[in-house]
PDB file of C-alpha atoms in Angstrom:
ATOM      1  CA  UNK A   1     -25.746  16.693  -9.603  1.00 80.00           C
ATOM      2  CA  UNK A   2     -26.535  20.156 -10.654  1.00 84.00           C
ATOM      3  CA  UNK A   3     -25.268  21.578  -7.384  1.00 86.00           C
ATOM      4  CA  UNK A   4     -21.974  19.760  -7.496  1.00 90.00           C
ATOM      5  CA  UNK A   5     -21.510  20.672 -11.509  1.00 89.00           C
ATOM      6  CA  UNK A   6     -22.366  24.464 -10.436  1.00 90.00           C
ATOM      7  CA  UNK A   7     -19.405  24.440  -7.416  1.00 89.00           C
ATOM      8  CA  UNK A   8     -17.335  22.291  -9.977  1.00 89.00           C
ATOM      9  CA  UNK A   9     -17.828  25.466 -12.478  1.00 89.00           C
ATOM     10  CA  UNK A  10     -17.389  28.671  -9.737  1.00 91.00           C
ATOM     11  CA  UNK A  11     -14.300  27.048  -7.900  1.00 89.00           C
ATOM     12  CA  UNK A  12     -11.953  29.873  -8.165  1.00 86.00           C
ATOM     13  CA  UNK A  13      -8.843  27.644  -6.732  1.00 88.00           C
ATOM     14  CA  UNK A  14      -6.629  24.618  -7.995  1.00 87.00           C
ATOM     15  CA  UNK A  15      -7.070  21.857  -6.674  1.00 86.00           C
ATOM     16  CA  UNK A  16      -9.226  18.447  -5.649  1.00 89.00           C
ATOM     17  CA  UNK A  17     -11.741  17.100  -3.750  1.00 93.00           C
ATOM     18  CA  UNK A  18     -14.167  14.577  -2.440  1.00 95.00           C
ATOM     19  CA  UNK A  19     -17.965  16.079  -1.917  1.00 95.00           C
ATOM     20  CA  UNK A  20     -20.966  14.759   0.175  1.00 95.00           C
ATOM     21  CA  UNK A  21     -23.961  17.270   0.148  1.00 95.00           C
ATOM     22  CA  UNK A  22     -27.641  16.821   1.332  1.00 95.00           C
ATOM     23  CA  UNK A  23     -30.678  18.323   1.126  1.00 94.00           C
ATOM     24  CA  UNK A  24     -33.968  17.548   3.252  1.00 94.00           C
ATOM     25  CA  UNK A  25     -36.835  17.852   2.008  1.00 94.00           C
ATOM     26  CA  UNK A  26     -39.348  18.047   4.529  1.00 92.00           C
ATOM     27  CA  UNK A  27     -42.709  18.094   2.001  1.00 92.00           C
ATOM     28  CA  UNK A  28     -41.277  14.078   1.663  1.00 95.00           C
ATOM     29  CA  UNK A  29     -39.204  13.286   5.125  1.00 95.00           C
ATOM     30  CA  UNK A  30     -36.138  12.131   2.990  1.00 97.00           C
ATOM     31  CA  UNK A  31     -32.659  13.521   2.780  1.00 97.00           C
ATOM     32  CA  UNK A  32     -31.284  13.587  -0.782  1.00 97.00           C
ATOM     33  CA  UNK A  33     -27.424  13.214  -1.024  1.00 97.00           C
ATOM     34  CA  UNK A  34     -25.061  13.231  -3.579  1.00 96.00           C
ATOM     35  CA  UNK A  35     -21.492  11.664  -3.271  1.00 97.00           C
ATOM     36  CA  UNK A  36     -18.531  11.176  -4.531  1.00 97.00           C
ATOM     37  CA  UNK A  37     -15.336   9.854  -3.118  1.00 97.00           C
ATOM     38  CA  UNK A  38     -14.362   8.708   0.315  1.00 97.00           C
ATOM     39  CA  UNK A  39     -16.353  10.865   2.319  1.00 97.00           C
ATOM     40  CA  UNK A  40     -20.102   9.770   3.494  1.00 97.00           C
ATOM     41  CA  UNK A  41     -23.125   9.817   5.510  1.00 98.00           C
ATOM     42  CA  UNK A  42     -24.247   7.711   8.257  1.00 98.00           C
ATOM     43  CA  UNK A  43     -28.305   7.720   9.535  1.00 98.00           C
ATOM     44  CA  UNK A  44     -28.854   6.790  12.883  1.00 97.00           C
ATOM     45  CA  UNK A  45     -32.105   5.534  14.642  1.00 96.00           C
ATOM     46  CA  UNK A  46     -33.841   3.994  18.129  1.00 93.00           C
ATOM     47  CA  UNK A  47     -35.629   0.768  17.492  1.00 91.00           C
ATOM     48  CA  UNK A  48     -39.248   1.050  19.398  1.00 91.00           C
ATOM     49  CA  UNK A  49     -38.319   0.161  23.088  1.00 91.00           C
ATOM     50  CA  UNK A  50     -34.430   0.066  22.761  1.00 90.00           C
ATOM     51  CA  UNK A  51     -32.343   2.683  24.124  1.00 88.00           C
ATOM     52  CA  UNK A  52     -29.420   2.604  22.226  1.00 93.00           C
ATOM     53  CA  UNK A  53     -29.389   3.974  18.011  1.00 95.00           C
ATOM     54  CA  UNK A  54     -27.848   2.049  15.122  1.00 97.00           C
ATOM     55  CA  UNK A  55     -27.109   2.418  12.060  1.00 98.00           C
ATOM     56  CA  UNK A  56     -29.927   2.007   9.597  1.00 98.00           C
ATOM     57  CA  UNK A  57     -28.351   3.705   6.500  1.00 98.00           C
ATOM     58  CA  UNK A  58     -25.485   4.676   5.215  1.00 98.00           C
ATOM     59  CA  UNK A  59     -23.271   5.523   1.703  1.00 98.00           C
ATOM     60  CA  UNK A  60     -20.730   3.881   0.444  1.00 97.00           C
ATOM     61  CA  UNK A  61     -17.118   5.005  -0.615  1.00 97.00           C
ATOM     62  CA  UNK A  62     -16.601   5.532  -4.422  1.00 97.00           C
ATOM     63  CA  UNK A  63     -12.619   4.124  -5.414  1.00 96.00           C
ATOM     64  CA  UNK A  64     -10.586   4.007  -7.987  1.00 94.00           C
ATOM     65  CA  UNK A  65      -8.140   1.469  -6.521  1.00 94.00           C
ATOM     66  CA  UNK A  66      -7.425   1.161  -3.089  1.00 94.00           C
ATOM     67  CA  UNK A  67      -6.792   4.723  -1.608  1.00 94.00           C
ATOM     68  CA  UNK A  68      -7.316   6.407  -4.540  1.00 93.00           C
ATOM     69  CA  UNK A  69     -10.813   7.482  -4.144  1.00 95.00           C
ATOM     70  CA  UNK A  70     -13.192   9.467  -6.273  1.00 96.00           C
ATOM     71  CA  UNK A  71     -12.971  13.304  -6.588  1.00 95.00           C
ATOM     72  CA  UNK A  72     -13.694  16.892  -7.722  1.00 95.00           C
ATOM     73  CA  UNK A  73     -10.924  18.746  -9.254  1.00 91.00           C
ATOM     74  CA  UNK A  74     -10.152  21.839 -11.073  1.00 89.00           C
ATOM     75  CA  UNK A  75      -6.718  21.879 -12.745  1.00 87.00           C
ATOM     76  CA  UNK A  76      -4.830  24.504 -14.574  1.00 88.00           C
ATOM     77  CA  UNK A  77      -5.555  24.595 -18.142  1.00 87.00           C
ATOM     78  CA  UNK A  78      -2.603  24.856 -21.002  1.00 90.00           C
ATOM     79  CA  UNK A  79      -3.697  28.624 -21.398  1.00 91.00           C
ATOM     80  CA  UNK A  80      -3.178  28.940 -17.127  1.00 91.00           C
ATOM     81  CA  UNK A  81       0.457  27.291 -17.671  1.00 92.00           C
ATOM     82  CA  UNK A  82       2.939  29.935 -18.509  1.00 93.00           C
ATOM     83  CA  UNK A  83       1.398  31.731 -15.750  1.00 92.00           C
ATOM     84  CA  UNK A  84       2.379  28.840 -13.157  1.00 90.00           C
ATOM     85  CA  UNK A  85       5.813  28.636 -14.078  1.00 94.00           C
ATOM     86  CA  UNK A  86       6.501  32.429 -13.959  1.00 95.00           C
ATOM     87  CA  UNK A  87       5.403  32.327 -10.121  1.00 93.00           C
ATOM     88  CA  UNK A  88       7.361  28.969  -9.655  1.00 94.00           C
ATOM     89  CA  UNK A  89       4.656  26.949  -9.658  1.00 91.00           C
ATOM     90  CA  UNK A  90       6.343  24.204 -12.435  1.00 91.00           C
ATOM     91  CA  UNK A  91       4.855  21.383 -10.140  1.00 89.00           C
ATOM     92  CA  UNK A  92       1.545  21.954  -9.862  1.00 88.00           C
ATOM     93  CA  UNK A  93       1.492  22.067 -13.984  1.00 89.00           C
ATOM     94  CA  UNK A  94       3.566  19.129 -14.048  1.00 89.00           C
ATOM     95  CA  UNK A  95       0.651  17.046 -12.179  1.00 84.00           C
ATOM     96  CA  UNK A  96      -1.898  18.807 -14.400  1.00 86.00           C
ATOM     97  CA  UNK A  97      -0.150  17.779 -17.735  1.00 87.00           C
ATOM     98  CA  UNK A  98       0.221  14.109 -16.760  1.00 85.00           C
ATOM     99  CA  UNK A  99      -3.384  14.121 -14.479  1.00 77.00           C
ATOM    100  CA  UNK A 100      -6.459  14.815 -15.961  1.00 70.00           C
ATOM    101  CA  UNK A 101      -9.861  15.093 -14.280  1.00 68.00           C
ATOM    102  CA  UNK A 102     -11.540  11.265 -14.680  1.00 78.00           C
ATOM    103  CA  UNK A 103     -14.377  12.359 -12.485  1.00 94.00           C
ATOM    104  CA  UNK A 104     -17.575  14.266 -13.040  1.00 94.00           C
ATOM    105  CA  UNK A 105     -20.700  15.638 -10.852  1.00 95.00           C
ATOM    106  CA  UNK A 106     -22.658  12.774 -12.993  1.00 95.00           C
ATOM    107  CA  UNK A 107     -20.367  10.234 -11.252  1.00 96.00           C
ATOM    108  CA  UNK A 108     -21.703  11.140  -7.631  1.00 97.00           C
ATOM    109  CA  UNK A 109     -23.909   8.454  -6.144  1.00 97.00           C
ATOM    110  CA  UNK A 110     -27.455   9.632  -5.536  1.00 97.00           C
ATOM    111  CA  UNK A 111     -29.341   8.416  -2.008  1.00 98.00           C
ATOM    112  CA  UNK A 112     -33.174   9.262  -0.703  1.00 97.00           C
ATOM    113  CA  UNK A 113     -33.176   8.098   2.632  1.00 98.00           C
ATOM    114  CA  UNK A 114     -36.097   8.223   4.701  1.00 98.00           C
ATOM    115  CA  UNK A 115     -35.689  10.150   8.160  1.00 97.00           C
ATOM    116  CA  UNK A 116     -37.827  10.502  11.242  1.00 95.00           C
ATOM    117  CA  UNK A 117     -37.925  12.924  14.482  1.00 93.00           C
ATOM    118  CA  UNK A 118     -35.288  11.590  16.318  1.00 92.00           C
ATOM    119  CA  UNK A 119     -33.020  10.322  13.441  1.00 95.00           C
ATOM    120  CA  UNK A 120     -29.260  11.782  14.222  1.00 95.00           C
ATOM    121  CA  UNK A 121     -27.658  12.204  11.087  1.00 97.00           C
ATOM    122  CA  UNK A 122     -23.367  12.255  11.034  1.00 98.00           C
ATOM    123  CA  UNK A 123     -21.818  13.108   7.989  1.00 98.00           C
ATOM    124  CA  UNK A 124     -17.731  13.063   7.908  1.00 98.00           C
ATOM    125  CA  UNK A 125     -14.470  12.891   5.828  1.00 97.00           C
ATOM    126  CA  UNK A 126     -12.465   9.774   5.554  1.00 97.00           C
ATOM    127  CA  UNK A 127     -10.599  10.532   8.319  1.00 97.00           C
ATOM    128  CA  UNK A 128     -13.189   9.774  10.047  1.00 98.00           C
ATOM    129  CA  UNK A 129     -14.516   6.450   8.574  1.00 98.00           C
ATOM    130  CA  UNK A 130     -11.051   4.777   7.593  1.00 98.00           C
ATOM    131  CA  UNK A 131     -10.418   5.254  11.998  1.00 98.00           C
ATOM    132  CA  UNK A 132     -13.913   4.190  13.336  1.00 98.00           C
ATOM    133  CA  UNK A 133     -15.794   0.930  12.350  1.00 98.00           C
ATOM    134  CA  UNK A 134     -19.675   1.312  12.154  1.00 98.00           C
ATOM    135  CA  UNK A 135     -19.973  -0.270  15.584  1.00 97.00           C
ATOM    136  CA  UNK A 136     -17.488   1.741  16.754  1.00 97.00           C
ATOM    137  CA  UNK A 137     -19.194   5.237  16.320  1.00 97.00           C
ATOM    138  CA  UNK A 138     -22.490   4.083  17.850  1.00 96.00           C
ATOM    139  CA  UNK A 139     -20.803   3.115  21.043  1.00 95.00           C
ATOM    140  CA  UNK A 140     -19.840   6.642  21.524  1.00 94.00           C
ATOM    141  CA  UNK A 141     -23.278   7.992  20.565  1.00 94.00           C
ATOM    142  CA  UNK A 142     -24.518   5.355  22.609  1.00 92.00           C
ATOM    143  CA  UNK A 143     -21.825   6.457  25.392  1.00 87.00           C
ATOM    144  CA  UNK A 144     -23.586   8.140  28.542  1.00 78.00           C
ATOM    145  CA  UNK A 145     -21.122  11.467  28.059  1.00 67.00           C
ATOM    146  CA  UNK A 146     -22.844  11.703  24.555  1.00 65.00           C
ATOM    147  CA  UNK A 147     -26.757  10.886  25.417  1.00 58.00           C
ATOM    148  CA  UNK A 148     -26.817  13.219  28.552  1.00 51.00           C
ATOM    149  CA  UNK A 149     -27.724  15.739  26.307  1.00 53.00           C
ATOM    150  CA  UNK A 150     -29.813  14.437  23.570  1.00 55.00           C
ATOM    151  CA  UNK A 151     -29.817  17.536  21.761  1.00 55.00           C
ATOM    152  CA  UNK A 152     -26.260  18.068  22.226  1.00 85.00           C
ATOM    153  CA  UNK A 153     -25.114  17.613  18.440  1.00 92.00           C
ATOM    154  CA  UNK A 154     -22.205  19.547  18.458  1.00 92.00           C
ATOM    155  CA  UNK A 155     -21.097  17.263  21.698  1.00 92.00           C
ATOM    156  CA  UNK A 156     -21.384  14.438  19.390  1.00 94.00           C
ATOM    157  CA  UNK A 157     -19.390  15.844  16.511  1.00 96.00           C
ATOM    158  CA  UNK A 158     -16.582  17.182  19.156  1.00 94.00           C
ATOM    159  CA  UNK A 159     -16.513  13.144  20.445  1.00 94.00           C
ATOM    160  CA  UNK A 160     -16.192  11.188  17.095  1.00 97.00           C
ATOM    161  CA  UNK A 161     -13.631  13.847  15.720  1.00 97.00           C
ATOM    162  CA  UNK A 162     -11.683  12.958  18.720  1.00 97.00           C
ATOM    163  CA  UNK A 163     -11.607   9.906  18.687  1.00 97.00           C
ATOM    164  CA  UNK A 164     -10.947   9.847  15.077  1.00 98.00           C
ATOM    165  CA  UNK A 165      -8.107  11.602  15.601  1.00 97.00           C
ATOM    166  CA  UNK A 166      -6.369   9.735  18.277  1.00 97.00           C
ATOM    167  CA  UNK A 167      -6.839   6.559  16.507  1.00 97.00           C
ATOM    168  CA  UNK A 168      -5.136   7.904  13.638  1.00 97.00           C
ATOM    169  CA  UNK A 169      -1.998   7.794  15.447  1.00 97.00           C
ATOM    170  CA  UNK A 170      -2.341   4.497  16.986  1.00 97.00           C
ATOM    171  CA  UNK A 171      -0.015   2.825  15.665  1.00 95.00           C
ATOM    172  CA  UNK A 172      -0.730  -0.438  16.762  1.00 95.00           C
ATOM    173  CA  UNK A 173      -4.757  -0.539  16.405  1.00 95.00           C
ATOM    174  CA  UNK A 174      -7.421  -2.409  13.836  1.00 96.00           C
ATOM    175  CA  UNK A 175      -8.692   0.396  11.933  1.00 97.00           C
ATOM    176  CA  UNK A 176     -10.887   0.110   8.698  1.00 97.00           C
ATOM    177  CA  UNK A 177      -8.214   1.224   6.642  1.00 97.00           C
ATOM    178  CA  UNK A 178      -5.995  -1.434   8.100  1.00 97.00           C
ATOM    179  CA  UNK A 179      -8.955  -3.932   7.221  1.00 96.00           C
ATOM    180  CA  UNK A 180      -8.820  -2.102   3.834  1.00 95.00           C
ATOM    181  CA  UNK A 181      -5.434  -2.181   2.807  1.00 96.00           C
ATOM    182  CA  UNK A 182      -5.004  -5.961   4.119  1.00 95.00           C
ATOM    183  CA  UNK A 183      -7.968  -6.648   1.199  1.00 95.00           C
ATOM    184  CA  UNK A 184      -5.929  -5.180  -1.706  1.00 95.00           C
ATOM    185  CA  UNK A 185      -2.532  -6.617  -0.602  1.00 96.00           C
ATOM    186  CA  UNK A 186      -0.995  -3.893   1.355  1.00 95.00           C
ATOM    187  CA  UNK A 187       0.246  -3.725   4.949  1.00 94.00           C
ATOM    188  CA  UNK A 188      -0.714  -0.519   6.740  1.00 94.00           C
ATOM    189  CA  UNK A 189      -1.362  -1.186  11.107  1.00 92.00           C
ATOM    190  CA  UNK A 190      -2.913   1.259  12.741  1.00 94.00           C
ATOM    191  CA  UNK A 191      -4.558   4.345  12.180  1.00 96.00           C
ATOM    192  CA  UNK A 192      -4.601   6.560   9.262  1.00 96.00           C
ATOM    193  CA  UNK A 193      -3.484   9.999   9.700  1.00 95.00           C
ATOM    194  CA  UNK A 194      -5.697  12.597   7.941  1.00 94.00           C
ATOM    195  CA  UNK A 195      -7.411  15.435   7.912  1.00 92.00           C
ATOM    196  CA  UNK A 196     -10.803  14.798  10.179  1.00 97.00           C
ATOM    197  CA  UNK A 197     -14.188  16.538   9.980  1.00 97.00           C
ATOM    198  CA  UNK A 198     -17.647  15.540  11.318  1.00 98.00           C
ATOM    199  CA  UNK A 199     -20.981  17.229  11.277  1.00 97.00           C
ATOM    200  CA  UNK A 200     -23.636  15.667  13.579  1.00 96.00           C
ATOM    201  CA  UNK A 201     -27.585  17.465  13.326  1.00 94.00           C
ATOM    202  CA  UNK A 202     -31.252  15.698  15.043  1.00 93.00           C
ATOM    203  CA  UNK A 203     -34.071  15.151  13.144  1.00 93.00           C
ATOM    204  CA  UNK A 204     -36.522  17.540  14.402  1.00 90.00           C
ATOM    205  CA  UNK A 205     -40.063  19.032  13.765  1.00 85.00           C
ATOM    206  CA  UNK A 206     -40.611  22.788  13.508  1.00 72.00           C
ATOM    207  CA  UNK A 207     -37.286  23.806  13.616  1.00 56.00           C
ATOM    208  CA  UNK A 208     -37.097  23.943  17.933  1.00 48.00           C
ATOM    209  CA  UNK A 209     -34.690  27.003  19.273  1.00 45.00           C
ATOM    210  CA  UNK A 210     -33.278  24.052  21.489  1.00 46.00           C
ATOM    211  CA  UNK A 211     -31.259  21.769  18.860  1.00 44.00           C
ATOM    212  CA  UNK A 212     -29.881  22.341  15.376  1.00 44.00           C
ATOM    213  CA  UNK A 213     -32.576  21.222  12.490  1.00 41.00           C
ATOM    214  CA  UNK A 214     -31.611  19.563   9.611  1.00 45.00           C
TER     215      UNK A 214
END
């Protein structure tokens, strides 16, 4: 919370956002994260004796209503206005005047999740989760292109983002946010276009030259 309020307070542009951040802390083996909005954090992990990971924990998605999810913002002030309209920017105070921040750092939810060597951490916008299910993103972890390499987290990232993206413009496929909308009433096939980003990072001990470290 006090990281996100001390962003919040040095943010230097206009604007909003969700925010996911984490923090190991490897005197405890648990990854703190804070949240708020849409975007989120998924923990991966290999039974004993199974080959393939799964999902063991994730975060949830904070919403207003449907689509409207949780998030940061800094927005121009009365003081900033006559400013704003001198460069032409009548809009963007227009939006601030009838939309004021709801949402606060203390709003975030808070997670300790307990993480092993091994664990593969992915952490991503909503453009990633309202195009892949749960299921869906193990089976390309799980896929043999992705596990050739186990160390190969930036392979991973490069895979999901991918695929993220070109189910965003199927038109015709099952998405979560299909699943989503059809829950609150709306009608929305296919994929969701949006901005995508994934981060993917092992579990490791001592910080090995071979594979990123969380």
């Amino acid at each position: 919370e006090e990281m996100l309020a001390e962003g919040l307070e040095n943010a230097e542009s206009f604007g909003a956002a969700t925010v996911c951040v984490m923090a190991l802390d490897p005197a405890t083996s648990k990854l703190g994260i804070a949240n708020i909005g849409d975007s989120g954090v998924r923990l991966l992990r290999r039974a004993p004796g199974v080959t393939n990971m799964d999902i063991v924990a994730r975060t949830k998605e904070q919403q207003h209503s449907f689509n409207r999810p949780f998030q940061l913002s800094r927005l121009p002030t009365p003081r900033d206005f006559p400013l704003l309209r001198a460069r032409g920017q009548g809009r963007l105070v227009r939006v601030a005047q009838r939309s004021p921040p709801t949402d606060a750092p203390r709003d975030a939810d808070r997670y300790d999740f307990p993480v092993q060597e091994g664990d593969l951490l992915l952490a991503g916008s909503d453009g990633l989760f309202d195009n892949l299910s749960d299921s869906e993103m193990c089976d390309l972890v799980n896929a043999p292109s992705a596990t050739a390499d186990r160390q190969s987290a930036d392979l991973i990232a490069r895979l999901l983002a991918e695929a993220a993206a070109r189910r965003s413009e199927d038109t015709e496929a099952t998405t979560p946010f299909t699943l989503h909308a059809k829950e609150h009433g709306h009608h929305h096939p296919g994929g969701k276009v949006d901005d995508v980003t994934v981060i993917a990072a092992w579990v490791v001990q001592g910080g090995s030259p071979d594979a990123p470290a969380l």
